[in-house]
XYZ file of C-alpha atoms in Angstrom:
698
model
C 1.695 38.097 54.716
C 5.544 37.754 56.429
C 5.304 34.598 57.159
C 4.149 33.546 53.561
C 6.658 35.749 51.437
C 9.795 34.058 54.071
C 8.326 30.996 53.229
C 7.433 31.339 49.271
C 11.291 33.010 48.893
C 12.504 29.813 50.971
C 11.127 26.828 48.632
C 12.093 29.506 45.659
C 15.655 30.215 45.940
C 18.314 29.412 43.784
C 19.033 25.237 44.447
C 15.836 24.363 45.075
C 14.180 21.952 43.293
C 13.370 23.468 39.156
C 9.607 22.977 39.735
C 9.296 25.373 43.546
C 11.534 27.614 41.103
C 8.846 27.407 37.817
C 5.949 27.665 41.066
C 7.153 30.487 43.082
C 7.244 32.407 40.054
C 4.167 31.781 38.871
C 3.304 32.538 42.618
C 5.272 36.396 42.314
C 2.968 36.695 38.930
C -0.642 35.883 39.959
C 0.126 37.738 43.523
C 1.348 41.183 41.173
C -1.971 40.674 39.043
C -4.312 40.060 42.003
C -2.581 43.162 43.362
C -4.548 45.238 40.518
C -7.783 43.769 42.935
C -6.245 45.304 45.727
C -6.983 41.959 47.260
C -6.966 42.039 51.632
C -2.866 40.033 53.371
C -4.943 36.685 53.735
C -6.013 36.087 50.004
C -2.726 37.672 48.989
C -0.885 35.398 51.191
C -3.045 32.376 49.954
C -2.089 33.254 46.778
C 1.569 33.838 46.990
C 1.408 29.859 47.642
C -0.810 28.249 46.348
C 1.226 27.759 42.649
C 3.749 25.722 45.151
C 0.856 23.759 46.822
C -0.618 22.428 43.931
C 2.858 21.714 42.018
C 3.452 19.679 45.134
C 6.223 21.255 46.582
C 5.070 22.883 49.519
C 5.005 20.830 52.685
C 2.624 20.865 54.588
C 3.747 20.300 57.903
C 5.645 23.754 57.019
C 1.810 24.963 56.041
C 1.267 24.295 58.874
C 3.646 26.044 61.025
C 4.633 28.574 59.358
C 0.694 30.133 58.353
C -2.518 30.495 60.007
C -5.129 28.685 59.892
C -6.845 30.954 57.358
C -4.411 31.130 54.740
C -4.165 27.525 55.274
C -7.897 27.045 54.720
C -7.694 29.387 51.850
C -4.869 27.667 50.105
C -6.286 24.424 50.452
C -10.123 25.258 48.253
C -7.332 27.217 45.441
C -6.241 24.436 44.839
C -9.652 22.855 44.498
C -10.531 25.759 42.248
C -6.802 25.598 40.891
C -8.004 21.660 38.706
C -11.194 23.065 37.121
C -10.690 23.451 32.997
C -11.840 22.219 29.966
C -10.696 18.362 29.284
C -8.059 18.402 26.669
C -10.319 16.474 24.315
C -13.559 18.575 25.448
C -14.829 20.084 22.115
C -17.484 22.916 22.237
C -20.819 21.185 21.770
C -20.434 18.827 23.897
C -20.697 17.687 27.774
C -18.408 18.013 29.833
C -17.769 14.532 32.084
C -19.508 14.697 35.949
C -15.894 15.125 37.709
C -15.592 18.185 35.593
C -19.522 19.684 36.762
C -18.993 18.198 39.991
C -15.560 20.333 39.864
C -17.208 23.795 38.134
C -20.367 22.867 41.896
C -17.419 23.931 43.760
C -16.462 27.240 42.162
C -19.885 28.436 41.914
C -20.409 27.410 45.518
C -17.022 29.138 46.321
C -18.786 32.214 44.936
C -21.588 32.182 47.397
C -18.562 31.147 50.416
C -15.342 33.787 49.169
C -16.885 35.549 46.660
C -12.192 36.210 47.100
C -11.658 32.639 45.574
C -12.955 33.208 42.086
C -11.108 36.101 41.747
C -8.170 34.589 42.456
C -9.333 31.615 40.182
C -9.701 34.577 37.757
C -6.494 36.142 37.791
C -4.544 32.628 37.873
C -6.846 32.352 34.365
C -5.372 35.320 33.082
C -1.421 33.611 34.213
C -1.777 30.991 32.379
C -3.031 32.309 29.115
C 0.206 34.703 29.200
C 2.591 31.814 29.471
C 0.061 29.817 26.969
C 1.958 32.276 24.473
C 4.651 30.278 24.448
C 2.819 26.660 25.100
C 1.835 24.028 22.212
C -1.061 25.112 19.261
C -3.496 22.423 21.118
C -2.290 23.820 25.179
C -2.463 27.160 24.094
C -6.285 26.322 22.127
C -7.097 24.583 24.728
C -7.614 27.214 27.255
C -7.693 29.828 24.884
C -10.660 28.235 24.728
C -12.025 27.658 27.900
C -11.306 31.126 29.172
C -13.745 32.228 25.993
C -16.501 29.512 27.357
C -15.886 29.910 30.811
C -13.550 32.049 32.571
C -14.474 35.840 30.692
C -17.954 35.051 30.696
C -17.742 34.789 34.354
C -15.357 38.392 35.057
C -18.393 39.919 33.309
C -21.109 38.910 35.393
C -19.106 39.485 38.149
C -18.095 42.671 36.883
C -14.271 42.654 36.922
C -13.571 44.311 33.925
C -10.040 45.081 34.958
C -8.994 41.353 34.489
C -12.066 40.348 32.020
C -11.179 42.822 29.014
C -7.491 40.901 29.123
C -8.696 37.738 29.321
C -10.515 38.705 25.758
C -8.350 40.123 24.104
C -5.141 37.318 24.922
C -8.610 34.215 24.423
C -9.412 37.255 20.992
C -5.460 36.446 20.184
C -4.945 32.835 20.567
C -8.442 31.740 18.450
C -8.040 34.326 16.000
C -4.845 35.454 15.190
C -4.746 36.464 11.875
C -7.935 38.861 13.458
C -6.331 39.782 16.197
C -3.650 41.199 14.235
C -4.944 42.968 12.200
C -6.341 44.712 14.078
C -3.695 45.703 16.694
C -1.934 46.848 12.826
C -5.074 49.138 11.309
C -4.912 50.378 15.385
C -1.085 51.123 15.403
C -0.924 52.475 11.698
C -3.395 55.280 13.600
C -2.101 55.460 17.321
C 0.050 59.014 16.749
C -2.244 60.662 15.201
C -4.901 59.441 17.377
C -2.986 59.884 20.562
C -2.476 63.126 19.617
C -6.421 63.990 19.254
C -6.652 62.460 22.960
C -4.613 65.132 24.576
C -6.027 68.081 22.271
C -9.558 66.632 23.311
C -8.296 66.168 27.143
C -6.592 69.551 27.421
C -10.108 70.685 25.279
C -11.727 69.230 28.062
C -10.342 70.173 31.629
C -10.160 73.764 30.293
C -14.200 73.774 30.105
C -14.808 71.872 33.420
C -12.512 73.918 34.988
C -14.450 77.097 33.835
C -17.575 75.424 34.926
C -16.220 74.185 38.791
C -16.598 71.096 38.442
C -13.671 68.764 39.658
C -12.771 66.237 37.226
C -9.663 64.330 36.098
C -9.714 62.255 31.851
C -7.696 60.053 31.215
C -7.540 58.418 27.519
C -9.638 54.684 27.165
C -7.218 51.975 27.020
C -8.404 49.888 23.528
C -9.376 46.257 23.881
C -9.399 44.697 20.101
C -11.934 41.733 21.314
C -14.180 44.393 22.162
C -13.531 46.006 19.550
C -13.803 42.898 16.867
C -17.080 41.906 18.826
C -18.805 46.195 17.904
C -17.364 45.306 14.203
C -19.268 41.668 13.959
C -22.665 42.741 15.457
C -22.826 45.906 13.675
C -21.151 44.620 10.870
C -19.304 47.064 10.198
C -15.406 47.460 9.619
C -12.636 49.339 11.471
C -13.020 52.614 10.622
C -17.336 52.483 11.413
C -17.126 52.366 15.146
C -16.861 54.568 17.061
C -14.743 53.896 19.971
C -11.656 53.567 18.937
C -11.107 56.093 20.194
C -12.159 57.415 23.640
C -11.785 59.446 26.331
C -13.415 58.322 30.628
C -14.133 61.700 33.366
C -14.579 60.512 36.374
C -16.228 63.829 39.225
C -17.400 62.944 42.050
C -20.628 63.104 42.225
C -23.646 61.558 40.007
C -24.804 66.128 39.716
C -21.321 65.984 38.335
C -22.074 63.275 36.041
C -24.985 64.490 34.130
C -23.021 68.527 33.883
C -20.046 66.805 31.870
C -22.451 65.463 29.058
C -24.338 68.787 28.985
C -20.301 70.213 28.683
C -19.636 67.390 25.556
C -23.299 67.817 23.740
C -22.112 71.415 23.973
C -19.204 71.281 22.512
C -19.419 68.174 19.984
C -22.887 67.641 17.790
C -23.427 63.581 19.707
C -24.375 60.511 17.590
C -27.767 59.769 17.163
C -28.482 56.404 18.410
C -24.892 56.118 20.440
C -25.548 57.309 23.515
C -26.184 55.397 26.766
C -27.216 55.988 29.934
C -26.589 53.156 32.778
C -26.110 55.671 35.544
C -30.069 55.279 35.273
C -30.523 52.012 33.858
C -27.852 50.050 35.314
C -26.401 46.657 33.655
C -27.184 43.227 34.994
C -24.237 43.082 37.795
C -24.149 46.981 38.410
C -22.099 48.727 35.934
C -23.085 52.440 35.791
C -21.742 54.614 33.476
C -22.559 56.779 30.860
C -22.359 56.550 27.636
C -21.805 58.473 24.469
C -20.365 59.623 21.026
C -19.870 62.952 19.084
C -18.062 64.219 16.322
C -15.244 65.394 18.041
C -11.912 67.377 16.829
C -10.994 66.866 12.992
C -14.451 65.958 12.178
C -13.536 62.247 14.112
C -15.866 59.777 15.521
C -14.907 60.275 20.319
C -16.159 57.650 22.348
C -16.426 59.713 26.157
C -17.654 57.316 28.953
C -18.490 59.891 32.161
C -18.542 58.275 35.499
C -17.900 59.085 38.866
C -15.432 57.262 40.903
C -16.670 55.154 42.835
C -18.644 53.999 40.283
C -14.814 53.424 38.470
C -14.249 51.126 40.938
C -17.322 49.429 40.982
C -16.896 49.432 36.939
C -12.863 47.994 37.025
C -12.474 45.632 39.355
C -16.411 44.599 40.113
C -17.507 42.377 42.930
C -14.009 41.876 44.304
C -14.541 46.396 44.974
C -16.871 44.946 47.923
C -13.862 43.069 49.987
C -15.545 44.160 52.862
C -18.625 41.874 52.787
C -15.868 39.353 53.205
C -13.973 41.606 56.609
C -17.723 42.499 58.137
C -16.681 45.923 57.964
C -19.570 47.704 57.605
C -22.776 46.907 55.452
C -23.417 45.128 52.094
C -24.009 46.976 49.163
C -27.199 45.493 48.550
C -26.170 45.507 44.215
C -23.796 42.429 45.255
C -25.702 41.012 48.340
C -28.503 40.267 45.004
C -25.469 38.959 43.245
C -24.828 36.551 45.860
C -28.468 35.748 47.027
C -28.943 34.645 43.149
C -25.768 32.163 42.792
C -27.539 30.766 46.015
C -30.940 29.909 44.265
C -28.907 29.067 40.999
C -27.248 26.124 43.150
C -31.048 25.115 44.710
C -31.595 21.439 43.812
C -34.728 21.316 41.310
C -37.192 18.599 40.370
C -37.843 20.591 37.089
C -36.058 18.312 35.311
C -33.050 15.593 37.186
C -31.933 13.643 34.225
C -30.823 17.794 32.624
C -26.736 17.830 32.648
C -26.160 20.457 34.850
C -23.225 22.023 32.669
C -25.938 22.614 30.627
C -28.548 24.858 33.529
C -25.369 26.815 34.591
C -25.031 27.860 30.656
C -28.517 28.937 30.019
C -28.366 30.715 33.731
C -25.492 32.205 33.834
C -23.477 32.883 29.961
C -26.518 33.360 28.291
C -28.148 36.939 27.652
C -29.803 37.990 30.804
C -32.842 40.244 31.489
C -32.188 42.518 34.595
C -35.441 44.593 35.564
C -36.764 46.501 38.217
C -39.832 46.383 40.948
C -41.006 50.061 41.296
C -39.712 49.921 44.845
C -36.648 49.858 42.976
C -35.779 45.676 43.190
C -33.614 43.341 41.054
C -35.729 40.559 38.518
C -33.805 38.715 36.849
C -35.404 36.797 34.397
C -34.510 34.562 30.386
C -33.999 36.848 27.715
C -37.411 37.541 25.889
C -39.218 37.887 29.011
C -42.578 39.596 29.064
C -44.541 41.760 31.676
C -46.585 38.161 32.193
C -42.956 36.396 32.602
C -42.136 38.954 35.411
C -45.283 38.878 37.439
C -44.766 35.115 37.291
C -41.223 35.599 38.847
C -42.640 38.269 41.160
C -45.545 35.262 42.538
C -47.880 32.848 40.897
C -50.801 34.240 41.880
C -49.309 37.645 40.934
C -49.692 36.486 37.414
C -53.166 34.845 38.348
C -54.734 37.172 38.726
C -52.514 39.937 35.699
C -54.423 42.179 34.157
C -51.856 44.664 32.664
C -48.883 45.761 33.144
C -46.306 49.534 32.317
C -44.079 49.472 31.442
C -41.260 53.092 32.914
C -45.131 54.060 33.274
C -46.816 53.234 30.330
C -48.954 51.232 29.415
C -47.474 47.567 27.032
C -49.080 44.759 26.074
C -48.222 41.734 27.769
C -46.367 39.852 24.731
C -44.434 43.269 25.168
C -40.321 41.611 24.999
C -38.948 43.202 28.305
C -35.451 44.863 27.960
C -32.463 45.717 30.637
C -33.784 48.056 32.969
C -37.091 48.845 32.382
C -38.546 49.003 35.822
C -42.461 47.281 35.693
C -45.193 47.584 37.402
C -47.710 44.460 37.152
C -51.811 46.009 37.651
C -54.160 42.765 39.258
C -57.978 42.283 39.996
C -59.422 39.457 41.873
C -61.442 38.890 39.490
C -58.901 38.665 37.002
C -57.577 34.686 36.045
C -55.198 33.606 32.847
C -56.529 32.851 30.230
C -55.159 29.636 27.393
C -54.313 32.707 24.952
C -50.945 32.696 27.043
C -50.421 28.899 26.600
C -50.231 29.552 22.606
C -46.441 30.502 21.546
C -47.826 32.273 19.131
C -48.807 35.085 20.918
C -45.620 35.652 22.446
C -47.044 36.061 26.101
C -45.107 33.594 27.822
C -41.046 32.847 26.866
C -40.178 30.832 30.134
C -41.596 27.262 30.564
C -41.890 27.001 34.235
C -44.565 30.340 32.854
C -46.344 28.550 30.923
C -46.560 25.167 34.406
C -47.623 27.693 36.756
C -50.303 28.409 34.061
C -51.037 25.304 33.051
C -51.357 24.046 37.044
C -54.085 26.419 37.278
C -55.900 25.005 34.607
C -55.761 21.835 35.748
C -57.360 22.948 39.285
C -60.503 24.133 37.352
C -63.616 22.617 36.302
C -63.259 19.269 33.960
C -66.245 20.134 31.793
C -65.708 23.512 32.048
C -62.376 22.854 30.855
C -63.414 20.723 27.669
C -66.096 23.305 26.754
C -63.168 25.824 26.544
C -60.567 23.250 24.665
C -63.527 21.687 21.719
C -64.661 25.966 21.239
C -60.590 26.706 20.362
C -59.827 23.735 19.030
C -62.932 24.894 16.414
C -62.102 28.293 16.082
C -58.482 27.312 15.213
C -60.430 24.351 12.952
C -62.848 27.469 11.508
C -59.533 30.265 11.464
C -57.710 27.333 9.787
C -60.986 26.273 7.096
C -60.380 23.504 7.168
C -62.508 20.328 8.248
C -60.640 17.139 9.493
C -61.858 13.535 11.022
C -61.994 14.333 14.408
C -61.238 10.692 15.135
C -58.168 10.370 12.908
C -57.165 14.586 14.410
C -57.489 13.098 18.832
C -55.341 9.452 17.357
C -52.651 12.079 15.994
C -52.274 13.477 18.725
C -52.117 10.427 20.716
C -55.357 11.595 22.128
C -58.604 8.219 22.925
C -61.085 10.293 21.191
C -62.696 13.646 20.690
C -63.458 14.051 24.760
C -59.962 13.747 25.775
C -59.341 16.014 22.779
C -61.063 18.492 23.925
C -59.923 18.496 27.536
C -56.138 18.013 26.888
C -56.181 21.516 24.743
C -58.915 23.199 28.124
C -56.014 21.779 30.527
C -53.598 23.371 27.345
C -51.243 19.920 27.619
C -51.929 20.225 23.709
C -51.552 23.201 22.104
C -52.988 24.938 19.114
C -49.548 25.178 17.694
C -49.674 21.087 18.125
C -53.409 21.080 16.317
C -52.191 23.159 13.364
C -48.703 20.385 13.108
C -51.329 17.844 13.033
C -53.825 18.331 10.775
C -51.425 19.049 8.617
C -49.714 15.253 9.482
C -53.073 13.994 7.813
C -53.185 13.263 4.645
C -56.246 12.430 2.418
C -58.402 9.573 2.272
C -58.813 7.679 -0.300
C -61.865 8.898 -2.181
C -64.893 6.495 -2.529
C -64.948 5.554 -6.472
C -68.532 5.200 -7.371
C -69.160 2.050 -9.790
C -70.490 3.651 -12.516
C -69.049 2.744 -15.780
C -66.847 -0.843 -16.030
C -63.743 1.620 -17.245
C -63.587 3.058 -12.963
C -63.799 -0.285 -11.680
C -59.915 -0.548 -12.743
C -58.637 2.914 -13.378
C -56.173 4.620 -15.624
C -54.380 7.353 -12.930
C -53.977 10.646 -15.180
C -51.610 13.702 -13.555
C -53.517 16.471 -14.875
C -51.035 19.607 -15.855
C -51.187 21.246 -12.664
C -50.112 17.742 -10.158
C -53.965 16.820 -9.183
C -54.256 12.467 -10.339
C -57.392 12.568 -11.184
C -58.784 8.660 -11.419
C -60.212 8.440 -15.384
C -59.371 7.410 -18.577
C -56.390 9.967 -20.520
C -55.340 13.711 -19.417
C -57.747 15.965 -17.918
C -58.011 19.812 -17.277
C -58.428 20.456 -12.688
C -59.266 23.323 -11.469
C -59.440 25.009 -8.338
C -63.399 25.648 -6.731
C -63.937 28.725 -6.260
C -67.143 27.770 -3.625
C -64.419 26.299 -1.022
C -61.273 26.870 -2.617
C -59.429 23.707 -1.121
C -55.401 23.175 0.158
C -53.250 20.359 0.279
C -54.135 18.245 2.108
C -57.929 18.303 3.054
C -60.132 15.232 1.188
C -61.035 16.400 -2.230
C -63.471 14.886 -4.911
C -64.043 15.668 -8.542
C -66.720 17.216 -11.322
C -67.062 16.847 -14.704
C -68.026 20.013 -15.857
C -68.752 20.909 -19.357
C -66.045 22.213 -21.634
C -64.259 23.224 -18.355
C -62.325 19.984 -17.418
C -63.136 18.472 -13.624
C -63.659 21.346 -11.403
C -61.880 20.009 -7.776
C -63.797 20.330 -4.821
C -63.549 19.950 -0.500
C -65.616 16.627 0.427
C -67.449 18.418 2.330
C -68.165 21.710 0.374
C -71.853 22.212 -0.006
C -72.005 22.675 -3.559
C -70.481 20.313 -4.839
C -72.633 17.720 -2.446
C -75.395 19.238 -4.380
C -74.000 18.476 -7.206
C -73.496 15.367 -6.206
C -76.977 14.460 -5.457
C -78.187 15.742 -8.633
C -75.844 14.693 -11.132
C -73.730 11.850 -8.812
C -72.360 10.272 -13.199
C -69.825 13.260 -13.209
C -68.030 12.941 -10.050
C -65.111 11.756 -10.789
C -61.958 10.080 -7.705
C -59.301 12.643 -7.358
C -56.493 13.492 -5.160
C -53.335 16.452 -5.127
C -50.819 13.906 -6.114
C -47.491 16.373 -6.217
C -49.568 19.192 -5.673
C -50.263 18.094 -2.796
C -46.104 18.536 -1.922
C -44.274 22.028 -1.174
C -46.769 25.183 -0.244
C -49.928 26.245 -1.488
C -51.702 29.087 -1.978
C -53.972 30.105 1.486
C -56.436 33.509 1.003
C -57.558 35.001 4.343
C -59.341 37.901 5.210
C -58.883 40.241 7.915
C -61.123 42.945 9.289
C -59.562 45.694 11.503
C -60.744 48.726 13.399
C -59.012 51.482 10.110
C -55.634 52.963 11.200
C -52.326 54.853 10.227
C -49.672 52.042 9.348
C -52.228 48.663 8.991
C -51.409 47.494 6.267
C -47.416 48.610 7.157
C -48.151 46.110 10.413
C -48.937 43.200 8.388
C -46.997 42.745 5.576
C -43.765 43.166 8.672
C -45.799 40.061 9.508
C -45.146 38.654 6.560
C -42.063 39.198 5.779
C -40.873 38.216 8.887
C -42.699 35.027 8.885
C -40.987 35.084 4.622
C -44.824 34.982 3.251
C -44.992 35.569 -0.250
C -48.383 37.987 -1.257
C -49.447 36.845 -4.416
C -52.701 39.102 -4.399
C -54.157 41.627 -2.266
C -56.738 44.635 -1.969
C -58.462 46.588 0.458
C -61.357 48.351 1.083
C -62.204 50.273 3.998
C -66.234 50.969 5.270
C -66.093 54.586 6.339
C -69.278 55.067 7.793
C -68.103 52.204 10.360
C -64.399 52.893 9.748
C -63.540 49.439 9.480
C -61.161 48.521 7.443
C -61.237 44.732 5.320
C -57.987 42.897 4.060
C -58.380 40.217 1.492
C -54.897 38.866 0.464
C -54.203 35.417 -1.044
C -50.399 34.182 0.539
C -48.365 31.087 -0.100
C -48.047 28.712 2.768
C -46.045 25.758 3.352
C -47.800 24.149 5.791
C -51.471 24.615 8.272
C -48.657 25.561 11.057
C -48.002 29.116 9.301
C -50.871 28.997 8.259
C -52.077 28.761 11.930
C -48.932 30.497 13.198
C -49.595 33.722 10.814
C -53.102 34.290 11.512
C -52.883 34.311 15.427
C -49.499 37.074 14.928
C -51.712 39.401 13.375
C -54.437 38.691 15.071
C -52.541 40.578 17.248
C -51.193 43.424 15.682
C -53.389 46.365 17.160
C -56.726 46.821 15.858
C -57.377 43.993 14.185
C -60.403 42.397 15.126
C -61.513 39.846 13.011
C -58.204 37.335 10.744
C -59.819 34.306 8.823
C -59.143 31.773 5.776
C -61.688 32.628 2.983
C -63.543 29.079 1.822
């Protein structure tokens, strides 16, 4: 370190080139930022010299003669990492050019190989962001944008909040100055009152903890404007409703003391419901641990209290930088840190799933988007995409565990396989040799699998089964779906629409899982009605005038005719329809395969009229469905919630209960935009508790 300091002083001394003096000053500021992370001497020396090398002001021969091999290696790697940043003309939504993606790859490799290098790069980004205050608008916005998109999420993933908070605040100030200064001004206006209140809290709480024999250190927690703004946006409230504007942090020696302090806090001040988080029992994905609670403190003002051990506080502030000894070889590595390193190594492994996919897209999904971290019963962490289910968890553990999954427990209680996992939950998979995948798992509307990788594993399992069995099961699934929808499309036309050679190939594709039932519903919606047969009964109908009835159904004939939909079959677009001329009620519209219509056509063929949907087939239509379920409290509420979630209007409803069988039947008339929405609605209602049948009537 002394050699590096001497070289730095010589190159940055007065009289040296201006570029060298500026680079030396940058190196001194970088080391000052880095000192907050307690770096070792080698990385500190490399950080001091790195700006000089990046500016071309550090001759290679001087570096080789004055510094050791490790310092030289670190300086070279830092120069490589320092080149990473967004291109000048880059804008959100544009893919990075290959050279930038490759630099990001080197950056991630550096995380795996030597986490110290990336910590220095984060500190360097903070130094650049500070300096950008006096830069031009374009340069300042570019540095702030790359900070928000890349560097502050990376600091968060690695748990280095000592840098994360300032990175976020400075980027926020550069990108949205008016909002930033508005919140800052509001905080300044209340600063004296807030400081007085925090001082009273610290004094009072210190005395209470001394009485309880708990050794603790209490301090006011610094306020981070960006996190306050994010919480305001997330909760859609004003600054006055944010509870952690005033906050204290209590540091103790043991975990037992953490919970003891929590009890004392809650015994003296009323806590705010829904504002307590136990990150000790359920750590965050980056291994952050602490107790968070919000109470009504002195002056009836909200107050946030964070409680953690000294070790937890060091990790919370420094993240992976708290584990420098991992590189120094002093003792065993921290298990959580080692899991993070292994996870990053897996991320960098080549994949053949989609070789054309842009590398930056995969990195954005895997690192910078929200993840769910669940635990096995043995305490191992399983990293899953947001929205993952116990079934995704099972397939992540092992393919055979997923194939033989029969049920799941989350935090000790049984849950459905489409339950959406939350951070910190412990998942236990129940398996049986007789269990095997269900085709329902491949239906997106059922929500069993959120991961494409898991769905591919299920499809692969079905492909290995006997093709004839797949064909039979596919046919049964298709017939059940069409029965659900209450439609009878021409199977050849449906197969053509789904690019299959015929009905048998369609059954097989559904059985294999290559075509989902959701895709079938979309295809049914796209098929247009076949032109109806026009009976050659009279001369006037050979060149018919087309008349639009008041309800939008087009009738082939002479003049305007009143029409109504037949109750026996209740046709909906785009089903094939035909008209029957009644006595006094105009034209009754039937499905062409309706049994009543076929009987009427045979009895009175002269009354048959050619019709099509016209404007009635555009937009939405009403559908009547029946739900059968074992009666329970909240059944109608749950059905209504599904309808509200799908934004479907209820036109009419009727409920009746058979007390002898304890069976409730709910008849609904709803407004539907298409067959795909109807299919999704029927599937979602079918997954509700106690529901054993749901179908479209007619």
